[in-house]
PDB file of C-alpha atoms and ligand atoms in Angstrom:
ATOM      1  CA  MET A   1     -11.637  14.719  15.551  1.00  0.00           C
ATOM      2  CA  LYS A   2      -7.646  13.368  16.578  1.00  0.00           C
ATOM      3  CA  ARG A   3      -6.051  12.011  13.271  1.00  0.00           C
ATOM      4  CA  PHE A   4      -5.886   8.378  12.779  1.00  0.00           C
ATOM      5  CA  VAL A   5      -3.216   7.383  10.691  1.00  0.00           C
ATOM      6  CA  VAL A   6      -2.917   4.085   8.691  1.00  0.00           C
ATOM      7  CA  LEU A   7       0.093   3.157   7.476  1.00  0.00           C
ATOM      8  CA  SER A   8      -0.683  -0.150   5.904  1.00  0.00           C
ATOM      9  CA  GLY A   9       1.124  -2.499   3.514  1.00  0.00           C
ATOM     10  CA  ALA A  10       0.231  -6.290   1.664  1.00  0.00           C
ATOM     11  CA  GLY A  11      -0.291  -7.809   5.103  1.00  0.00           C
ATOM     12  CA  VAL A  12      -3.278  -5.758   4.999  1.00  0.00           C
ATOM     13  CA  SER A  13      -5.011  -7.604   2.189  1.00  0.00           C
ATOM     14  CA  ALA A  14      -3.928 -11.268   2.616  1.00  0.00           C
ATOM     15  CA  GLU A  15      -6.574 -12.301   3.573  1.00  0.00           C
ATOM     16  CA  SER A  16      -8.673 -10.786   0.634  1.00  0.00           C
ATOM     17  CA  GLY A  17      -6.232 -13.744  -1.404  1.00  0.00           C
ATOM     18  CA  ILE A  18      -3.275 -10.746  -2.633  1.00  0.00           C
ATOM     19  CA  ARG A  19      -0.104 -13.027  -1.190  1.00  0.00           C
ATOM     20  CA  THR A  20       2.230 -10.297   0.418  1.00  0.00           C
ATOM     21  CA  PHE A  21       5.938  -9.638  -1.177  1.00  0.00           C
ATOM     22  CA  ARG A  22       8.198 -11.473   1.311  1.00  0.00           C
ATOM     23  CA  ASP A  23       6.418 -14.686   3.400  1.00  0.00           C
ATOM     24  CA  SER A  24       7.347 -18.158   2.714  1.00  0.00           C
ATOM     25  CA  ASP A  25       4.732 -17.441  -0.327  1.00  0.00           C
ATOM     26  CA  GLY A  26       5.472 -14.357  -1.613  1.00  0.00           C
ATOM     27  CA  LEU A  27       5.161 -12.611  -4.755  1.00  0.00           C
ATOM     28  CA  TRP A  28       8.835 -11.920  -4.588  1.00  0.00           C
ATOM     29  CA  GLU A  29       9.350 -16.198  -4.610  1.00  0.00           C
ATOM     30  CA  ASN A  30       7.679 -16.546  -8.542  1.00  0.00           C
ATOM     31  CA  TYR A  31       9.754 -13.792  -9.615  1.00  0.00           C
ATOM     32  CA  ASN A  32      12.791 -11.723  -9.598  1.00  0.00           C
ATOM     33  CA  VAL A  33      12.242  -8.685  -8.577  1.00  0.00           C
ATOM     34  CA  ARG A  34      14.667  -6.552 -11.393  1.00  0.00           C
ATOM     35  CA  ASP A  35      12.814  -7.755 -13.753  1.00  0.00           C
ATOM     36  CA  VAL A  36       8.782  -7.635 -12.520  1.00  0.00           C
ATOM     37  CA  ALA A  37       9.525  -3.929  -9.948  1.00  0.00           C
ATOM     38  CA  ASP A  38      12.360  -2.116 -11.272  1.00  0.00           C
ATOM     39  CA  ILE A  39      12.403   0.564 -13.697  1.00  0.00           C
ATOM     40  CA  GLU A  40      15.869  -1.044 -15.757  1.00  0.00           C
ATOM     41  CA  GLY A  41      13.312  -4.037 -16.563  1.00  0.00           C
ATOM     42  CA  TRP A  42      11.288  -1.673 -17.630  1.00  0.00           C
ATOM     43  CA  TYR A  43      13.155  -1.030 -20.559  1.00  0.00           C
ATOM     44  CA  ARG A  44      14.950  -4.535 -21.084  1.00  0.00           C
ATOM     45  CA  ASN A  45      11.455  -6.361 -21.342  1.00  0.00           C
ATOM     46  CA  ARG A  46       8.001  -4.628 -21.370  1.00  0.00           C
ATOM     47  CA  LYS A  47       6.801  -7.052 -22.258  1.00  0.00           C
ATOM     48  CA  LEU A  48       6.893  -9.060 -19.424  1.00  0.00           C
ATOM     49  CA  MET A  49       6.614  -5.975 -16.696  1.00  0.00           C
ATOM     50  CA  LEU A  50       2.982  -5.255 -18.094  1.00  0.00           C
ATOM     51  CA  ASP A  51       2.228  -9.383 -17.762  1.00  0.00           C
ATOM     52  CA  PHE A  52       2.640  -9.494 -15.159  1.00  0.00           C
ATOM     53  CA  TYR A  53       1.037  -6.493 -13.909  1.00  0.00           C
ATOM     54  CA  ASN A  54      -2.110  -7.757 -16.081  1.00  0.00           C
ATOM     55  CA  GLU A  55      -1.848 -10.732 -13.905  1.00  0.00           C
ATOM     56  CA  ARG A  56      -2.033  -8.517 -11.119  1.00  0.00           C
ATOM     57  CA  ARG A  57      -5.245  -6.526 -11.970  1.00  0.00           C
ATOM     58  CA  ARG A  58      -7.430  -9.688 -12.386  1.00  0.00           C
ATOM     59  CA  GLN A  59      -6.490 -11.361  -9.686  1.00  0.00           C
ATOM     60  CA  LEU A  60      -7.122  -8.284  -8.089  1.00  0.00           C
ATOM     61  CA  GLU A  61     -11.131  -8.149  -9.781  1.00  0.00           C
ATOM     62  CA  LYS A  62     -12.023 -10.652  -8.433  1.00  0.00           C
ATOM     63  CA  ALA A  63     -10.417  -9.914  -5.028  1.00  0.00           C
ATOM     64  CA  LEU A  64     -12.861  -8.171  -1.854  1.00  0.00           C
ATOM     65  CA  PRO A  65     -12.133  -5.381   1.042  1.00  0.00           C
ATOM     66  CA  ASN A  66     -11.055  -8.010   4.456  1.00  0.00           C
ATOM     67  CA  LYS A  67     -12.782  -6.964   7.790  1.00  0.00           C
ATOM     68  CA  ALA A  68      -9.656  -5.534   7.789  1.00  0.00           C
ATOM     69  CA  HIS A  69     -10.325  -2.669   5.347  1.00  0.00           C
ATOM     70  CA  GLU A  70     -13.749  -2.867   6.353  1.00  0.00           C
ATOM     71  CA  THR A  71     -13.215  -1.658  10.210  1.00  0.00           C
ATOM     72  CA  ILE A  72     -10.138   1.578   8.686  1.00  0.00           C
ATOM     73  CA  ALA A  73     -13.243   2.328   7.059  1.00  0.00           C
ATOM     74  CA  ALA A  74     -15.640   2.368   9.500  1.00  0.00           C
ATOM     75  CA  LEU A  75     -13.175   4.663  12.210  1.00  0.00           C
ATOM     76  CA  GLU A  76     -14.076   7.330   9.611  1.00  0.00           C
ATOM     77  CA  ARG A  77     -17.183   7.764  12.208  1.00  0.00           C
ATOM     78  CA  TYR A  78     -15.026   8.090  15.500  1.00  0.00           C
ATOM     79  CA  PHE A  79     -11.518  10.131  13.200  1.00  0.00           C
ATOM     80  CA  GLU A  80      -9.996  12.266  10.317  1.00  0.00           C
ATOM     81  CA  VAL A  81      -8.922   9.438   8.897  1.00  0.00           C
ATOM     82  CA  THR A  82      -5.861   9.315   6.168  1.00  0.00           C
ATOM     83  CA  VAL A  83      -4.757   5.661   5.086  1.00  0.00           C
ATOM     84  CA  VAL A  84      -1.017   5.957   3.618  1.00  0.00           C
ATOM     85  CA  THR A  85      -1.091   1.984   2.049  1.00  0.00           C
ATOM     86  CA  GLN A  86       2.240   0.526   0.348  1.00  0.00           C
ATOM     87  CA  ASN A  87      -0.036  -1.611  -1.914  1.00  0.00           C
ATOM     88  CA  VAL A  88      -1.253  -0.899  -5.357  1.00  0.00           C
ATOM     89  CA  ASP A  89      -5.070  -2.894  -5.220  1.00  0.00           C
ATOM     90  CA  ASN A  90      -8.095  -0.359  -4.525  1.00  0.00           C
ATOM     91  CA  LEU A  91      -9.054  -2.379  -1.440  1.00  0.00           C
ATOM     92  CA  HIS A  92      -9.560   0.401   0.753  1.00  0.00           C
ATOM     93  CA  GLU A  93     -11.352   1.991  -1.629  1.00  0.00           C
ATOM     94  CA  ARG A  94     -13.680  -0.259  -1.779  1.00  0.00           C
ATOM     95  CA  ALA A  95     -14.688  -0.951   1.817  1.00  0.00           C
ATOM     96  CA  GLY A  96     -15.649   2.744   1.941  1.00  0.00           C
ATOM     97  CA  SER A  97     -11.690   4.842   2.539  1.00  0.00           C
ATOM     98  CA  THR A  98     -12.303   7.767   0.959  1.00  0.00           C
ATOM     99  CA  ASN A  99      -8.516   9.936   2.154  1.00  0.00           C
ATOM    100  CA  VAL A 100      -6.657   7.486   0.070  1.00  0.00           C
ATOM    101  CA  ILE A 101      -2.433   8.301  -0.384  1.00  0.00           C
ATOM    102  CA  HIS A 102      -1.116   5.284  -2.796  1.00  0.00           C
ATOM    103  CA  LEU A 103       2.442   5.543  -2.158  1.00  0.00           C
ATOM    104  CA  HIS A 104       3.149   2.242  -4.680  1.00  0.00           C
ATOM    105  CA  GLY A 105       0.938   4.117  -7.083  1.00  0.00           C
ATOM    106  CA  GLU A 106      -2.375   1.496  -8.573  1.00  0.00           C
ATOM    107  CA  LEU A 107      -3.024  -0.964  -9.843  1.00  0.00           C
ATOM    108  CA  THR A 108      -6.142   0.043 -11.659  1.00  0.00           C
ATOM    109  CA  LYS A 109      -4.270   3.028 -13.796  1.00  0.00           C
ATOM    110  CA  ILE A 110      -1.841   3.774 -16.576  1.00  0.00           C
ATOM    111  CA  ARG A 111      -0.289   6.406 -18.005  1.00  0.00           C
ATOM    112  CA  PRO A 112       2.082   7.718 -20.778  1.00  0.00           C
ATOM    113  CA  GLU A 113       5.428   6.017 -20.220  1.00  0.00           C
ATOM    114  CA  ASP A 114       7.459   9.560 -20.459  1.00  0.00           C
ATOM    115  CA  LYS A 115       5.432  11.295 -18.262  1.00  0.00           C
ATOM    116  CA  ALA A 116       5.527  10.578 -14.640  1.00  0.00           C
ATOM    117  CA  ASP A 117       2.107  12.472 -13.432  1.00  0.00           C
ATOM    118  CA  LYS A 118       0.377  13.215 -16.486  1.00  0.00           C
ATOM    119  CA  GLY A 119      -1.635  11.461 -18.619  1.00  0.00           C
ATOM    120  CA  ILE A 120      -3.090   8.653 -15.293  1.00  0.00           C
ATOM    121  CA  ARG A 121      -5.924   7.243 -16.891  1.00  0.00           C
ATOM    122  CA  ASP A 122      -8.033   4.205 -14.382  1.00  0.00           C
ATOM    123  CA  ILE A 123      -8.990   1.381 -16.502  1.00  0.00           C
ATOM    124  CA  GLY A 124      -9.930  -0.574 -13.699  1.00  0.00           C
ATOM    125  CA  TYR A 125      -8.794  -4.125 -14.357  1.00  0.00           C
ATOM    126  CA  LYS A 126      -8.927  -4.491 -18.080  1.00  0.00           C
ATOM    127  CA  ASP A 127      -4.829  -5.707 -19.748  1.00  0.00           C
ATOM    128  CA  VAL A 128      -2.898  -3.019 -21.361  1.00  0.00           C
ATOM    129  CA  ASN A 129      -0.708  -4.087 -23.786  1.00  0.00           C
ATOM    130  CA  LEU A 130       2.406  -2.983 -26.294  1.00  0.00           C
ATOM    131  CA  GLY A 131       1.504  -1.205 -28.620  1.00  0.00           C
ATOM    132  CA  ASP A 132      -1.489   0.120 -26.133  1.00  0.00           C
ATOM    133  CA  THR A 133      -0.363   4.312 -26.980  1.00  0.00           C
ATOM    134  CA  ASP A 134      -1.686   7.840 -25.369  1.00  0.00           C
ATOM    135  CA  GLU A 135      -3.158   9.811 -28.627  1.00  0.00           C
ATOM    136  CA  ARG A 136       0.721  10.648 -29.597  1.00  0.00           C
ATOM    137  CA  GLY A 137       1.954   7.214 -29.844  1.00  0.00           C
ATOM    138  CA  VAL A 138       3.750   7.177 -26.618  1.00  0.00           C
ATOM    139  CA  GLN A 139       3.789   3.211 -24.841  1.00  0.00           C
ATOM    140  CA  PHE A 140       1.894   2.791 -21.687  1.00  0.00           C
ATOM    141  CA  ARG A 141       2.941   1.530 -18.140  1.00  0.00           C
ATOM    142  CA  PRO A 142       1.139   0.360 -14.939  1.00  0.00           C
ATOM    143  CA  HIS A 143       1.045   4.016 -13.083  1.00  0.00           C
ATOM    144  CA  ILE A 144       3.194   2.201 -10.389  1.00  0.00           C
ATOM    145  CA  VAL A 145       6.356   3.277  -8.384  1.00  0.00           C
ATOM    146  CA  TRP A 146       8.736   0.758  -8.967  1.00  0.00           C
ATOM    147  CA  PHE A 147      12.883   0.880  -7.515  1.00  0.00           C
ATOM    148  CA  GLY A 148      14.900   3.515  -8.619  1.00  0.00           C
ATOM    149  CA  GLU A 149      11.619   5.767  -9.309  1.00  0.00           C
ATOM    150  CA  ALA A 150      10.843   8.413  -7.076  1.00  0.00           C
ATOM    151  CA  VAL A 151       7.538   8.536  -4.669  1.00  0.00           C
ATOM    152  CA  PRO A 152       6.030  10.892  -5.385  1.00  0.00           C
ATOM    153  CA  MET A 153       3.303  10.760  -2.457  1.00  0.00           C
ATOM    154  CA  ILE A 154       5.871  10.895   0.534  1.00  0.00           C
ATOM    155  CA  GLU A 155       5.831  14.625   0.874  1.00  0.00           C
ATOM    156  CA  PRO A 156       1.623  14.982   1.742  1.00  0.00           C
ATOM    157  CA  ALA A 157       2.088  11.437   3.406  1.00  0.00           C
ATOM    158  CA  ALA A 158       4.773  12.098   5.806  1.00  0.00           C
ATOM    159  CA  LYS A 159       2.845  15.806   6.700  1.00  0.00           C
ATOM    160  CA  ALA A 160      -0.149  13.184   7.437  1.00  0.00           C
ATOM    161  CA  VAL A 161       1.555  11.330  10.252  1.00  0.00           C
ATOM    162  CA  SER A 162       3.930  14.534  11.640  1.00  0.00           C
ATOM    163  CA  GLN A 163       0.336  15.524  12.415  1.00  0.00           C
ATOM    164  CA  ALA A 164      -1.267  12.067  13.206  1.00  0.00           C
ATOM    165  CA  ASP A 165      -2.659  11.999  16.720  1.00  0.00           C
ATOM    166  CA  ILE A 166      -2.824   8.068  16.618  1.00  0.00           C
ATOM    167  CA  LEU A 167      -1.010   6.254  13.722  1.00  0.00           C
ATOM    168  CA  LEU A 168      -1.517   2.280  12.808  1.00  0.00           C
ATOM    169  CA  ILE A 169       1.094   0.563  10.946  1.00  0.00           C
ATOM    170  CA  ILE A 170      -0.313  -3.034   9.277  1.00  0.00           C
ATOM    171  CA  GLY A 171       0.886  -5.468   7.588  1.00  0.00           C
ATOM    172  CA  THR A 172       4.356  -4.440   6.676  1.00  0.00           C
ATOM    173  CA  SER A 173       7.393  -5.432   6.883  1.00  0.00           C
ATOM    174  CA  LEU A 174       8.987  -1.660   7.356  1.00  0.00           C
ATOM    175  CA  ASN A 175      11.791  -3.349   4.763  1.00  0.00           C
ATOM    176  CA  VAL A 176      10.786  -0.740   1.503  1.00  0.00           C
ATOM    177  CA  TYR A 177      11.995   2.976   2.116  1.00  0.00           C
ATOM    178  CA  PRO A 178      10.906   5.734   2.482  1.00  0.00           C
ATOM    179  CA  ALA A 179       7.825   3.690   3.218  1.00  0.00           C
ATOM    180  CA  ALA A 180       9.584   2.470   6.261  1.00  0.00           C
ATOM    181  CA  GLY A 181      11.464   5.549   7.820  1.00  0.00           C
ATOM    182  CA  LEU A 182       7.380   7.029   7.859  1.00  0.00           C
ATOM    183  CA  PHE A 183       6.302   6.724  11.008  1.00  0.00           C
ATOM    184  CA  ARG A 184       9.289   8.973  12.394  1.00  0.00           C
ATOM    185  CA  TYR A 185       7.602  11.866  11.468  1.00  0.00           C
ATOM    186  CA  ALA A 186       5.269  10.989  14.139  1.00  0.00           C
ATOM    187  CA  ARG A 187       5.367  13.285  17.251  1.00  0.00           C
ATOM    188  CA  TYR A 188       7.160  12.299  20.107  1.00  0.00           C
ATOM    189  CA  GLY A 189       4.630  10.147  22.301  1.00  0.00           C
ATOM    190  CA  THR A 190       2.127  10.190  19.678  1.00  0.00           C
ATOM    191  CA  PRO A 191       0.858   6.344  20.371  1.00  0.00           C
ATOM    192  CA  ILE A 192       1.645   3.874  17.685  1.00  0.00           C
ATOM    193  CA  PHE A 193       0.359   0.565  17.534  1.00  0.00           C
ATOM    194  CA  LEU A 194       1.113  -2.260  15.042  1.00  0.00           C
ATOM    195  CA  ILE A 195      -0.405  -5.157  13.345  1.00  0.00           C
ATOM    196  CA  ASP A 196       1.180  -8.202  12.407  1.00  0.00           C
ATOM    197  CA  PRO A 197       1.228 -11.775  13.485  1.00  0.00           C
ATOM    198  CA  GLN A 198       5.239 -11.523  13.054  1.00  0.00           C
ATOM    199  CA  LYS A 199       7.030  -9.250  16.642  1.00  0.00           C
ATOM    200  CA  ILE A 200       8.473  -6.452  14.562  1.00  0.00           C
ATOM    201  CA  ASP A 201      10.356  -4.557  16.891  1.00  0.00           C
ATOM    202  CA  LEU A 202      10.652  -0.275  16.755  1.00  0.00           C
ATOM    203  CA  ASP A 203      12.894   1.818  18.970  1.00  0.00           C
ATOM    204  CA  TYR A 204       9.730   4.012  20.017  1.00  0.00           C
ATOM    205  CA  PRO A 205       8.768   5.252  23.346  1.00  0.00           C
ATOM    206  CA  ASN A 206       4.111   4.864  22.900  1.00  0.00           C
ATOM    207  CA  PHE A 207       4.752   1.994  20.286  1.00  0.00           C
ATOM    208  CA  ARG A 208       1.706  -1.371  21.471  1.00  0.00           C
ATOM    209  CA  GLN A 209       1.952  -4.154  18.922  1.00  0.00           C
ATOM    210  CA  ILE A 210      -0.795  -6.628  18.673  1.00  0.00           C
ATOM    211  CA  ARG A 211       0.508  -9.832  17.373  1.00  0.00           C
ATOM    212  CA  LYS A 212      -2.133 -10.794  14.824  1.00  0.00           C
ATOM    213  CA  PRO A 213      -2.822 -11.092  11.498  1.00  0.00           C
ATOM    214  CA  ALA A 214      -5.261  -8.151  10.192  1.00  0.00           C
ATOM    215  CA  THR A 215      -8.737  -8.392  10.552  1.00  0.00           C
ATOM    216  CA  LYS A 216      -8.299 -10.344  14.442  1.00  0.00           C
ATOM    217  CA  GLY A 217      -6.178  -7.733  15.201  1.00  0.00           C
ATOM    218  CA  MET A 218      -8.552  -4.071  13.609  1.00  0.00           C
ATOM    219  CA  GLU A 219     -11.354  -6.185  15.909  1.00  0.00           C
ATOM    220  CA  GLU A 220      -8.023  -6.396  19.553  1.00  0.00           C
ATOM    221  CA  LEU A 221      -7.858  -3.057  18.016  1.00  0.00           C
ATOM    222  CA  MET A 222     -11.094  -1.885  18.417  1.00  0.00           C
ATOM    223  CA  GLU A 223     -11.630  -2.105  21.476  1.00  0.00           C
ATOM    224  CA  ILE A 224      -9.153  -0.144  22.358  1.00  0.00           C
ATOM    225  CA  LEU A 225      -9.485   2.901  21.077  1.00  0.00           C
ATOM    226  CA  VAL A 226     -13.132   2.389  22.558  1.00  0.00           C
ATOM    227  CA  GLU A 227     -12.055   2.578  25.019  1.00  0.00           C
ATOM    228  CA  GLN A 228      -9.860   5.110  24.930  1.00  0.00           C
ATOM    229  CA  TYR A 229     -10.350   7.109  22.543  1.00  0.00           C
ATOM    230  CA  ILE A 230     -13.835   6.322  21.113  1.00  0.00           C
TER     231      ILE A 230
HETATM  232  N1  APR B 301      -2.451  -9.567   9.021  1.00  0.00           N
HETATM  233  C1  APR B 301      -1.573  -8.989   8.887  1.00  0.00           C
HETATM  234  N2  APR B 301      -0.513  -8.245   8.619  1.00  0.00           N
HETATM  235  C2  APR B 301       0.145 -10.446   7.628  1.00  0.00           C
HETATM  236  C3  APR B 301      -0.766 -10.981   7.226  1.00  0.00           C
HETATM  237  C4  APR B 301      -2.170 -10.488   7.559  1.00  0.00           C
HETATM  238  N3  APR B 301      -3.281 -11.853   7.333  1.00  0.00           N
HETATM  239  N4  APR B 301      -0.372 -11.816   6.408  1.00  0.00           N
HETATM  240  C5  APR B 301       1.817 -11.089   6.660  1.00  0.00           C
HETATM  241  N5  APR B 301       1.607 -10.203   7.465  1.00  0.00           N
HETATM  242  C6  APR B 301       2.402  -9.171   7.441  1.00  0.00           C
HETATM  243  C7  APR B 301       3.833  -9.695   6.929  1.00  0.00           C
HETATM  244  O1  APR B 301       4.080 -10.078   7.992  1.00  0.00           O
HETATM  245  C8  APR B 301       4.613  -8.675   6.908  1.00  0.00           C
HETATM  246  O2  APR B 301       5.453  -7.958   8.777  1.00  0.00           O
HETATM  247  O3  APR B 301       2.274  -8.698   6.390  1.00  0.00           O
HETATM  248  C9  APR B 301       3.741  -7.963   6.251  1.00  0.00           C
HETATM  249  C10 APR B 301       4.056  -7.986   5.038  1.00  0.00           C
HETATM  250  O4  APR B 301       5.346  -7.741   4.300  1.00  0.00           O
HETATM  251  P1  APR B 301       5.502  -7.586   2.596  1.00  0.00           P
HETATM  252  O5  APR B 301       5.748  -8.394   2.012  1.00  0.00           O
HETATM  253  O6  APR B 301       7.191  -6.877   3.055  1.00  0.00           O
HETATM  254  O7  APR B 301       4.940  -6.113   1.665  1.00  0.00           O
HETATM  255  P2  APR B 301       5.079  -4.063   2.573  1.00  0.00           P
HETATM  256  O8  APR B 301       5.890  -4.325   3.814  1.00  0.00           O
HETATM  257  O9  APR B 301       4.278  -4.565   2.065  1.00  0.00           O
HETATM  258  O10 APR B 301       6.472  -3.728   1.143  1.00  0.00           O
HETATM  259  C11 APR B 301       6.659  -2.609   0.662  1.00  0.00           C
HETATM  260  O11 APR B 301       8.087  -4.101  -0.503  1.00  0.00           O
HETATM  261  O12 APR B 301       8.231  -4.821  -2.573  1.00  0.00           O
HETATM  262  C12 APR B 301       8.043  -3.970  -2.447  1.00  0.00           C
HETATM  263  O13 APR B 301       5.949  -1.896  -3.060  1.00  0.00           O
HETATM  264  C13 APR B 301       6.568  -3.200  -2.742  1.00  0.00           C
HETATM  265  O14 APR B 301       4.815  -2.300  -2.009  1.00  0.00           O
HETATM  266  C14 APR B 301       5.711  -3.209  -1.713  1.00  0.00           C
HETATM  267  C15 APR B 301       6.477  -2.774  -0.245  1.00  0.00           C
END
């Protein structure tokens, strides 16, 4: 089976009612990134950060995967699919995708604040507050990668892209590194499709943009895939 790698961002969850970061009504409009998505913000004000992610976790419980998540999951019938997502929501998994790499962590998970990759546990959509600690008495924090922190999953993600036969970039402004540079690991000439309503220029040879929202864009992409690859 051909290897199909999806690089997704907030735009793929927009039609599920989850706000993106940099669109006009984006998440960052009401918050200062440095206060709620930066490791320094955690040491400055743990409560603000915990409340911010508690609110997003509550929203996620009410959100549903949309047709784009479902079509991406259905690709597994025809390809060996790896979804590399910058999103911390669980909508790809809830739509049925079985191989998802979360570059920026997962909203439903927490870990003790003194560990990078130990003691990770799934709390579903529950809140986590100051005073919620592990058995050693260490405060729990969201299992999210904040600005200023390493991106531990970048290696497996880059490996997956380097082995891809087809690459899809969907719903990301390609603003944040190292995620934004991942497509460059693709072998020269690998077909890259990009689904986004806003024009995005990739200086890359075999590249085609579908300027539509994720759900409609995935419909159009499926027609192309059936014609050319399935
Ligand atoms: N369908 C497809 N794409 C959409 C839709 C939609 N319905 N609505 C918006 N978009 C596109 C926007 O045009 C934009 O290019 O989704 C992209 C969203 O970009 P950002 O808001 O920057 O989100 P993202 O690229 O995922 O941000 C990357 O930045 O803040 C950090 O850690 C955070 O993971 C996030 C990272």
